Coordinates of N, CA and C and ligand atoms in Angstrom, one line a residue:
M1 N 107.4 122.3 119.1 CA 108.4 122.4 118.1 C 107.9 123.1 116.8
N2 N 108.6 124.0 116.3 CA 108.2 124.7 115.1 C 108.8 124.1 113.9
L3 N 108.0 123.5 113.0 CA 108.6 122.9 111.8 C 108.6 123.9 110.6
I4 N 109.8 123.9 109.9 CA 109.9 124.8 108.8 C 109.4 124.0 107.5
S5 N 109.0 124.8 106.5 CA 108.4 124.1 105.4 C 109.6 123.6 104.4
I6 N 109.4 122.4 103.9 CA 110.4 121.8 103.0 C 110.6 122.6 101.8
E7 N 109.4 123.1 101.2 CA 109.5 123.9 99.9 C 110.4 125.1 100.1
D8 N 110.3 125.7 101.3 CA 111.0 127.0 101.5 C 112.5 126.7 101.8
F9 N 112.7 125.7 102.7 CA 114.1 125.6 103.2 C 115.0 124.9 102.2
S10 N 114.4 124.0 101.4 CA 115.2 123.2 100.4 C 116.1 124.1 99.5
P11 N 115.4 125.0 98.8 CA 116.3 125.9 97.8 C 117.3 126.7 98.6
F12 N 116.9 127.2 99.8 CA 117.8 128.0 100.5 C 119.1 127.3 101.0
I13 N 118.9 126.1 101.5 CA 120.0 125.3 102.0 C 120.8 124.8 100.9
S14 N 120.2 124.5 99.7 CA 120.9 124.1 98.5 C 121.8 125.2 98.0
A15 N 121.2 126.4 98.1 CA 122.0 127.6 97.6 C 123.2 127.9 98.4
L16 N 123.0 127.6 99.7 CA 124.2 127.8 100.6 C 125.3 126.9 100.2
K17 N 125.0 125.6 99.9 CA 126.0 124.6 99.6 C 126.6 125.0 98.2
F18 N 125.7 125.3 97.2 CA 126.1 125.6 95.9 C 127.0 126.8 95.8
G19 N 126.6 127.9 96.5 CA 127.4 129.2 96.5 C 128.7 128.9 97.2
A20 N 128.7 128.2 98.3 CA 129.9 128.0 99.1 C 130.9 127.2 98.2
H21 N 130.4 126.3 97.4 CA 131.3 125.5 96.5 C 131.8 126.4 95.4
K22 N 130.9 127.1 94.7 CA 131.4 127.9 93.6 C 132.4 129.0 94.0
H23 N 132.2 129.6 95.1 CA 133.2 130.7 95.6 C 134.3 130.1 96.4
R24 N 134.5 128.8 96.5 CA 135.4 128.2 97.5 C 136.8 128.7 97.5
Y25 N 137.3 129.1 96.3 CA 138.7 129.5 96.3 C 138.9 131.0 96.4
Q26 N 137.7 131.8 96.4 CA 137.8 133.2 96.3 C 137.8 133.9 97.7
K27 N 138.5 135.0 97.7 CA 138.6 135.8 98.9 C 138.0 137.2 98.7
R28 N 137.5 137.9 99.7 CA 137.2 139.3 99.6 C 138.5 140.1 99.5
K29 N 138.3 141.4 99.2 CA 139.5 142.2 99.0 C 140.1 142.9 100.2
D30 N 139.6 142.5 101.4 CA 140.1 143.2 102.6 C 141.4 142.6 103.0
A31 N 142.1 143.2 104.0 CA 143.4 142.8 104.4 C 143.4 141.4 104.9
E32 N 142.3 141.0 105.6 CA 142.3 139.7 106.2 C 142.0 138.6 105.1
Q33 N 141.6 139.0 103.9 CA 141.2 138.1 102.9 C 140.1 137.1 103.3
T34 N 139.1 137.7 103.8 CA 137.9 136.9 104.3 C 137.4 136.0 103.2
P35 N 136.9 134.8 103.5 CA 136.3 133.9 102.4 C 135.2 134.7 101.7
Y36 N 135.2 134.6 100.4 CA 134.3 135.4 99.6 C 132.8 135.1 99.9
F37 N 132.5 133.8 100.2 CA 131.1 133.5 100.4 C 130.5 134.1 101.7
N38 N 131.3 134.6 102.6 CA 130.8 135.3 103.7 C 129.9 136.4 103.3
H39 N 130.3 137.1 102.1 CA 129.5 138.2 101.6 C 128.1 137.9 101.2
P40 N 127.9 137.0 100.3 CA 126.5 136.6 100.0 C 125.6 136.2 101.2
I41 N 126.3 135.5 102.1 CA 125.5 135.1 103.3 C 125.1 136.4 104.1
E42 N 126.0 137.4 104.2 CA 125.7 138.6 104.9 C 124.5 139.4 104.1
V43 N 124.5 139.3 102.8 CA 123.5 140.0 102.1 C 122.1 139.3 102.4
A44 N 122.1 138.0 102.4 CA 120.8 137.3 102.6 C 120.4 137.5 104.1
E45 N 121.3 137.5 105.0 CA 121.0 137.8 106.4 C 120.4 139.2 106.7
L46 N 121.0 140.1 106.0 CA 120.5 141.5 106.1 C 119.1 141.6 105.5
L47 N 118.8 141.0 104.4 CA 117.5 141.0 103.8 C 116.5 140.4 104.8
W48 N 116.8 139.3 105.5 CA 116.0 138.6 106.4 C 115.7 139.5 107.7
R49 N 116.8 139.9 108.3 CA 116.8 140.6 109.6 C 116.3 142.0 109.5
V50 N 116.9 142.8 108.6 CA 116.6 144.2 108.6 C 115.5 144.5 107.6
G51 N 115.5 143.9 106.5 CA 114.5 144.2 105.5 C 113.2 143.4 105.7
N52 N 113.2 142.4 106.7 CA 112.0 141.6 106.9 C 111.5 140.9 105.6
V53 N 112.5 140.6 104.7 CA 112.1 139.9 103.5 C 111.9 138.4 103.8
R54 N 110.7 138.0 103.3 CA 110.3 136.6 103.5 C 110.1 135.8 102.2
D55 N 110.4 136.4 101.1 CA 110.2 135.8 99.8 C 111.5 134.9 99.6
I56 N 111.2 133.6 99.5 CA 112.3 132.6 99.5 C 113.1 132.7 98.2
S57 N 112.5 133.1 97.1 CA 113.3 133.3 95.9 C 114.3 134.4 96.0
V58 N 113.9 135.5 96.7 CA 114.8 136.6 96.8 C 115.9 136.3 97.8
L59 N 115.6 135.5 98.9 CA 116.7 135.2 99.8 C 117.6 134.2 99.1
T60 N 117.1 133.3 98.3 CA 117.9 132.3 97.6 C 118.8 133.0 96.6
A61 N 118.2 133.9 95.8 CA 119.0 134.6 94.8 C 120.1 135.5 95.5
A62 N 119.8 136.0 96.7 CA 120.8 136.8 97.4 C 122.1 135.9 97.7
L63 N 121.9 134.7 98.0 CA 123.0 133.8 98.2 C 123.8 133.6 97.0
L64 N 123.1 133.7 95.8 CA 123.7 133.3 94.5 C 124.1 134.6 93.7
H65 N 124.0 135.8 94.4 CA 123.9 137.0 93.5 C 125.3 137.3 92.8
D66 N 126.4 136.7 93.3 CA 127.6 136.9 92.6 C 128.2 135.7 91.8
V67 N 127.4 134.7 91.7 CA 128.0 133.5 91.1 C 128.1 133.6 89.6
I68 N 127.2 134.4 88.9 CA 127.4 134.5 87.5 C 128.5 135.5 87.2
E69 N 128.6 136.5 87.9 CA 129.7 137.5 87.7 C 131.0 137.0 88.1
D70 N 131.1 136.2 89.1 CA 132.5 135.9 89.7 C 132.9 134.4 89.6
T71 N 132.0 133.6 89.1 CA 132.4 132.1 89.0 C 132.0 131.6 87.6
E72 N 132.3 130.4 87.4 CA 132.0 129.8 86.0 C 130.6 129.3 85.9
T73 N 129.7 129.6 86.8 CA 128.3 129.1 86.8 C 127.6 129.6 85.5
T74 N 126.8 128.6 84.9 CA 126.0 129.0 83.8 C 124.6 129.3 84.2
H75 N 123.9 129.9 83.2 CA 122.4 130.2 83.5 C 121.7 128.9 83.7
E76 N 122.0 127.9 82.9 CA 121.3 126.6 83.0 C 121.5 126.0 84.4
D77 N 122.7 126.1 84.9 CA 123.0 125.6 86.2 C 122.0 126.1 87.3
I78 N 121.8 127.4 87.2 CA 121.0 128.1 88.2 C 119.5 127.7 87.9
E79 N 119.1 127.7 86.7 CA 117.7 127.4 86.4 C 117.3 126.0 86.7
T80 N 118.2 125.1 86.4 CA 117.9 123.7 86.8 C 117.8 123.4 88.3
N81 N 118.7 124.0 89.0 CA 118.7 123.8 90.4 C 117.8 124.7 91.2
F82 N 117.5 125.9 90.8 CA 116.7 126.8 91.6 C 115.5 127.4 90.9
G83 N 115.4 127.2 89.6 CA 114.2 127.6 88.9 C 114.4 129.0 88.2
A84 N 113.4 129.3 87.4 CA 113.5 130.5 86.5 C 113.4 131.8 87.2
R85 N 112.7 131.9 88.3 CA 112.6 133.2 89.0 C 113.9 133.5 89.7
V86 N 114.5 132.5 90.3 CA 115.8 132.8 91.0 C 116.9 133.2 89.9
L87 N 116.9 132.5 88.8 CA 117.8 132.8 87.7 C 117.6 134.3 87.2
S88 N 116.3 134.6 87.1 CA 116.0 136.0 86.6 C 116.5 137.0 87.6
L89 N 116.3 136.8 88.9 CA 116.8 137.7 89.9 C 118.3 137.9 89.8
V90 N 119.0 136.7 89.8 CA 120.4 136.8 89.7 C 120.9 137.5 88.5
L91 N 120.3 137.3 87.4 CA 120.7 138.0 86.1 C 120.5 139.5 86.2
E92 N 119.4 139.8 86.9 CA 119.1 141.3 87.0 C 120.1 142.0 87.8
V93 N 120.8 141.3 88.8 CA 121.8 142.0 89.6 C 123.2 141.7 89.2
S94 N 123.3 141.0 88.0 CA 124.7 140.7 87.5 C 125.1 141.7 86.4
D95 N 126.3 142.3 86.5 CA 126.9 143.1 85.5 C 127.3 142.3 84.3
D96 N 127.3 142.9 83.1 CA 127.9 142.3 82.0 C 129.4 142.5 82.0
K97 N 130.1 141.4 82.3 CA 131.6 141.5 82.5 C 132.4 141.8 81.3
S98 N 131.7 141.7 80.1 CA 132.5 142.0 78.9 C 132.6 143.5 78.7
L99 N 131.9 144.3 79.5 CA 132.0 145.8 79.3 C 133.1 146.3 80.3
P100 N 133.6 147.5 79.9 CA 134.6 148.1 80.8 C 134.0 148.5 82.1
K101 N 134.8 148.5 83.2 CA 134.3 148.8 84.6 C 133.5 150.1 84.7
E102 N 134.1 151.1 84.1 CA 133.4 152.5 84.1 C 132.0 152.4 83.6
T103 N 131.9 151.7 82.4 CA 130.6 151.6 81.8 C 129.6 150.8 82.7
R104 N 130.2 149.7 83.2 CA 129.3 148.9 84.1 C 128.8 149.6 85.3
K105 N 129.6 150.5 85.8 CA 129.2 151.3 87.0 C 128.1 152.3 86.6
E106 N 128.3 152.9 85.4 CA 127.2 153.8 85.0 C 125.9 153.1 84.6
L107 N 126.1 151.9 84.1 CA 124.8 151.1 83.7 C 124.1 150.7 85.0
Q108 N 124.8 150.4 86.1 CA 124.1 150.1 87.3 C 123.2 151.2 87.8
V109 N 123.7 152.5 87.6 CA 122.9 153.6 88.0 C 121.7 153.8 87.1
K110 N 122.0 153.6 85.8 CA 120.9 153.8 84.8 C 119.8 152.7 84.9
H111 N 120.2 151.5 85.2 CA 119.3 150.4 85.2 C 118.5 150.2 86.5
A112 N 119.0 150.9 87.6 CA 118.5 150.6 89.0 C 117.0 150.8 89.0
S113 N 116.5 151.9 88.4 CA 115.1 152.2 88.5 C 114.2 151.2 87.8
G114 N 114.8 150.5 86.9 CA 114.0 149.5 86.1 C 114.0 148.1 86.6
L115 N 114.7 147.9 87.7 CA 114.8 146.5 88.3 C 113.5 146.1 88.9
S116 N 113.2 144.8 89.0 CA 112.0 144.3 89.6 C 112.1 144.5 91.1
P117 N 111.0 144.5 91.8 CA 111.1 144.8 93.3 C 112.0 143.8 94.0
G118 N 112.0 142.5 93.6 CA 112.9 141.6 94.3 C 114.4 141.9 94.0
A119 N 114.7 142.2 92.8 CA 116.1 142.6 92.4 C 116.6 143.8 93.2
R120 N 115.7 144.8 93.3 CA 116.0 146.0 94.1 C 116.4 145.7 95.5
L121 N 115.7 144.8 96.1 CA 116.0 144.4 97.5 C 117.5 143.8 97.6
I122 N 117.8 142.9 96.6 CA 119.1 142.3 96.7 C 120.2 143.4 96.4
K123 N 119.9 144.3 95.5 CA 120.8 145.3 95.1 C 121.1 146.3 96.3
I124 N 120.1 146.7 97.0 CA 120.3 147.6 98.1 C 121.1 146.9 99.2
A125 N 120.7 145.6 99.5 CA 121.4 144.9 100.6 C 122.9 144.7 100.2
D126 N 123.2 144.4 98.9 CA 124.5 144.3 98.5 C 125.3 145.6 98.7
K127 N 124.7 146.7 98.4 CA 125.3 148.0 98.5 C 125.6 148.3 100.0
I128 N 124.6 148.0 100.9 CA 124.8 148.2 102.3 C 126.1 147.4 102.8
C129 N 126.2 146.1 102.4 CA 127.3 145.3 102.8 C 128.6 145.9 102.2
N130 N 128.6 146.3 101.0 CA 129.8 146.8 100.4 C 130.3 148.2 101.0
V131 N 129.3 149.0 101.3 CA 129.6 150.3 101.9 C 130.2 150.0 103.3
R132 N 129.6 149.0 104.0 CA 130.2 148.6 105.3 C 131.6 148.1 105.2
D133 N 131.9 147.3 104.1 CA 133.2 146.8 103.9 C 134.2 147.9 103.5
V134 N 133.8 148.8 102.7 CA 134.7 149.9 102.3 C 135.0 150.8 103.5
T135 N 134.0 150.8 104.5 CA 134.2 151.6 105.7 C 135.1 150.9 106.7
H136 N 134.8 149.6 106.9 CA 135.5 148.9 108.1 C 136.6 147.9 107.6
S137 N 136.5 147.4 106.4 CA 137.5 146.4 106.0 C 137.8 146.6 104.5
P138 N 138.3 147.7 104.1 CA 138.5 148.0 102.7 C 139.7 147.3 102.1
P139 N 139.7 147.3 100.8 CA 141.0 146.8 100.1 C 142.1 147.7 100.6
P140 N 143.2 147.1 101.1 CA 144.3 147.9 101.7 C 144.9 149.0 100.8
E141 N 144.9 148.7 99.5 CA 145.5 149.7 98.7 C 144.6 150.9 98.3
W142 N 143.3 150.8 98.7 CA 142.4 151.9 98.2 C 142.7 153.2 99.0
S143 N 142.8 154.3 98.2 CA 143.1 155.6 98.7 C 141.8 156.1 99.4
F144 N 142.0 157.2 100.1 CA 140.8 157.9 100.7 C 139.8 158.3 99.6
R145 N 140.4 158.8 98.5 CA 139.5 159.3 97.4 C 138.7 158.1 96.8
R146 N 139.4 157.0 96.6 CA 138.7 155.9 96.0 C 137.6 155.4 96.9
R147 N 137.8 155.3 98.2 CA 136.8 154.9 99.1 C 135.6 155.8 99.1
M148 N 135.9 157.1 99.1 CA 134.8 158.1 99.0 C 134.0 158.0 97.7
E149 N 134.7 157.8 96.6 CA 134.1 157.7 95.3 C 133.1 156.5 95.3
Y150 N 133.6 155.4 95.9 CA 132.7 154.2 96.0 C 131.4 154.5 96.7
L151 N 131.5 155.2 97.8 CA 130.3 155.6 98.6 C 129.4 156.5 97.7
D152 N 130.0 157.5 97.0 CA 129.2 158.4 96.2 C 128.4 157.6 95.1
W153 N 129.1 156.6 94.5 CA 128.5 155.8 93.4 C 127.4 154.9 94.0
A154 N 127.7 154.3 95.1 CA 126.6 153.4 95.8 C 125.4 154.3 96.1
E155 N 125.6 155.5 96.5 CA 124.4 156.4 96.8 C 123.6 156.7 95.6
R156 N 124.3 156.9 94.5 CA 123.6 157.1 93.2 C 122.7 155.9 92.8
V157 N 123.3 154.7 93.0 CA 122.5 153.5 92.6 C 121.3 153.4 93.5
V158 N 121.5 153.6 94.8 CA 120.4 153.4 95.8 C 119.3 154.5 95.6
K159 N 119.7 155.7 95.4 CA 118.8 156.8 95.1 C 117.8 156.5 94.0
A160 N 118.3 155.8 93.0 CA 117.5 155.4 91.8 C 116.5 154.4 92.2
M161 N 116.6 153.8 93.3 CA 115.6 152.7 93.7 C 114.8 153.2 94.9
N162 N 114.6 154.5 95.0 CA 113.9 155.1 96.1 C 112.5 154.4 96.4
G163 N 112.3 154.1 97.6 CA 111.0 153.5 98.0 C 111.0 151.9 97.9
C164 N 112.1 151.3 97.8 CA 112.1 149.8 97.6 C 111.9 149.1 98.9
N165 N 112.4 149.6 100.1 CA 112.2 149.0 101.4 C 112.7 150.0 102.4
E166 N 111.7 150.5 103.3 CA 112.0 151.5 104.2 C 113.2 151.2 105.1
N167 N 113.1 150.0 105.7 CA 114.2 149.6 106.7 C 115.6 149.5 106.0
L168 N 115.6 148.9 104.8 CA 116.9 148.8 104.2 C 117.4 150.1 103.7
E169 N 116.5 151.0 103.3 CA 117.0 152.4 102.9 C 117.5 153.1 104.1
E170 N 116.8 153.0 105.2 CA 117.3 153.6 106.4 C 118.7 153.1 106.8
E171 N 118.8 151.8 106.8 CA 120.1 151.2 107.1 C 121.2 151.6 106.1
F172 N 120.9 151.7 104.8 CA 121.9 152.2 103.9 C 122.4 153.6 104.2
Y173 N 121.4 154.5 104.4 CA 121.8 155.9 104.6 C 122.6 156.1 106.0
R174 N 122.2 155.2 107.0 CA 122.9 155.2 108.2 C 124.4 154.8 108.0
M175 N 124.6 153.7 107.2 CA 125.9 153.2 106.9 C 126.7 154.2 106.1
L176 N 126.0 154.9 105.2 CA 126.7 155.9 104.3 C 127.2 157.0 105.2
R177 N 126.4 157.5 106.1 CA 126.8 158.6 107.0 C 128.0 158.2 107.8
E178 N 127.9 157.0 108.4 CA 129.0 156.5 109.2 C 130.3 156.3 108.4
G179 N 130.1 155.8 107.2 CA 131.2 155.6 106.3 C 131.9 156.9 106.0
R180 N 131.2 157.9 105.7 CA 131.8 159.2 105.3 C 132.5 159.8 106.5
Q181 N 131.9 159.7 107.7 CA 132.5 160.2 108.9 C 133.8 159.5 109.2
R182 N 133.8 158.1 109.2 CA 135.0 157.4 109.5 C 136.1 157.5 108.5
I183 N 135.7 157.5 107.3 CA 136.8 157.6 106.2 C 137.4 159.1 106.3
N184 N 136.5 160.1 106.5 CA 137.0 161.4 106.7 C 138.0 161.6 107.9
A185 N 137.6 160.8 108.9 CA 138.4 160.9 110.2 C 139.7 160.1 110.0
G186 N 139.8 159.4 109.0 CA 141.1 158.6 108.7 C 141.1 157.3 109.4
Ligands
NDP201 P1 136.0 147.4 92.3 O1 134.8 147.2 91.4 O2 137.3 147.0 91.8 O3 135.8 146.8 93.7 C1 134.6 147.0 94.5 C2 133.8 145.7 94.5 O4 134.7 144.7 95.0 C3 132.7 145.8 95.4 O5 131.6 146.3 94.7 C4 132.5 144.4 95.8 O6 131.7 143.8 94.8 C5 133.9 143.8 95.8 N1 134.6 143.7 97.1 C6 135.3 142.6 97.5 N2 135.8 142.8 98.7 C7 135.6 144.1 99.0 C8 135.9 144.8 100.2 N3 136.6 144.4 101.2 N4 135.5 146.1 100.2 C9 134.7 146.6 99.2 N5 134.4 145.9 98.1 C10 134.8 144.6 98.0 O7 136.2 148.9 92.6 P2 135.5 150.2 92.2 O8 134.1 150.1 92.6 O9 136.3 151.3 92.8 O10 135.5 150.1 90.7 C11 136.6 150.3 89.9 C12 136.5 151.6 89.3 O11 137.4 152.5 90.1 C13 137.0 151.6 87.9 O12 136.0 152.3 87.2 C14 138.3 152.3 87.9 O13 138.5 153.1 86.8 C15 138.2 153.2 89.2 N6 139.4 153.4 89.9 C16 139.5 154.4 90.7 C17 140.6 154.7 91.5 C18 140.6 155.9 92.4 O14 141.5 156.1 93.1 N7 139.5 156.7 92.4 C19 141.8 153.9 91.3 C20 141.6 152.8 90.5 C21 140.5 152.5 89.8 P3 130.8 142.5 95.0 O15 129.6 142.8 95.9 O16 130.4 142.1 93.6 O17 131.6 141.5 95.7
ZN202 ZN1 127.9 141.4 96.1

């Protein structure tokens, strides 16, 4: 039998419970209205499986990467439950919601190259999942143009983090090519 370490598994399983609770009433924007928390789970799974990421703080922060932006969670909440490094990673990948959307999108491009290595991993995995969603399960009201613009913007963010993780970058550009082909094909 292979025993897992308590120090590693405890924060991860707690973050699963914490995130599932915080996002419990939220849905993704796809036609099926998928439960929101499926998305952070997919981001963590991608980091583990494709990126071979084994840093438990990064995997834990991936599960929590949208709680500051999209729920009532406070900084203290995260620091008390998961520690300063997880909080710092989550903050690095959170937009300032008081700014207009256009500004936030430009700031993501501008700040990407200055992110810590752990935050870059979460950011690229998030973009892979969102490009996949825009390709296969987009918000129903999004036009062809809006979907293409989203892909262009995601590419600008990821380009600014060049060299963060070979496997994840390969996966991102593969998804991007597939997305452009499929969206173009209608
Ligand atoms: P939004 O920011 O409104 O939505 C995209 C975000 O929603 C993703 O980054 C993702 O964030 C989350 N999300 C949840 N469910 C899905 C899903 N199924 N598929 C994809 N993403 C999902 O959209 P935009 O990125 O387009 O940003 C809005 C900008 O678009 C504004 O600047 C606005 O001015 C502009 N706009 C453009 C239009 C056009 O036709 N070109 C029309 C209207 C607005 P997360 O990972 O955080 O969950
Ligand atoms: Zn996200």
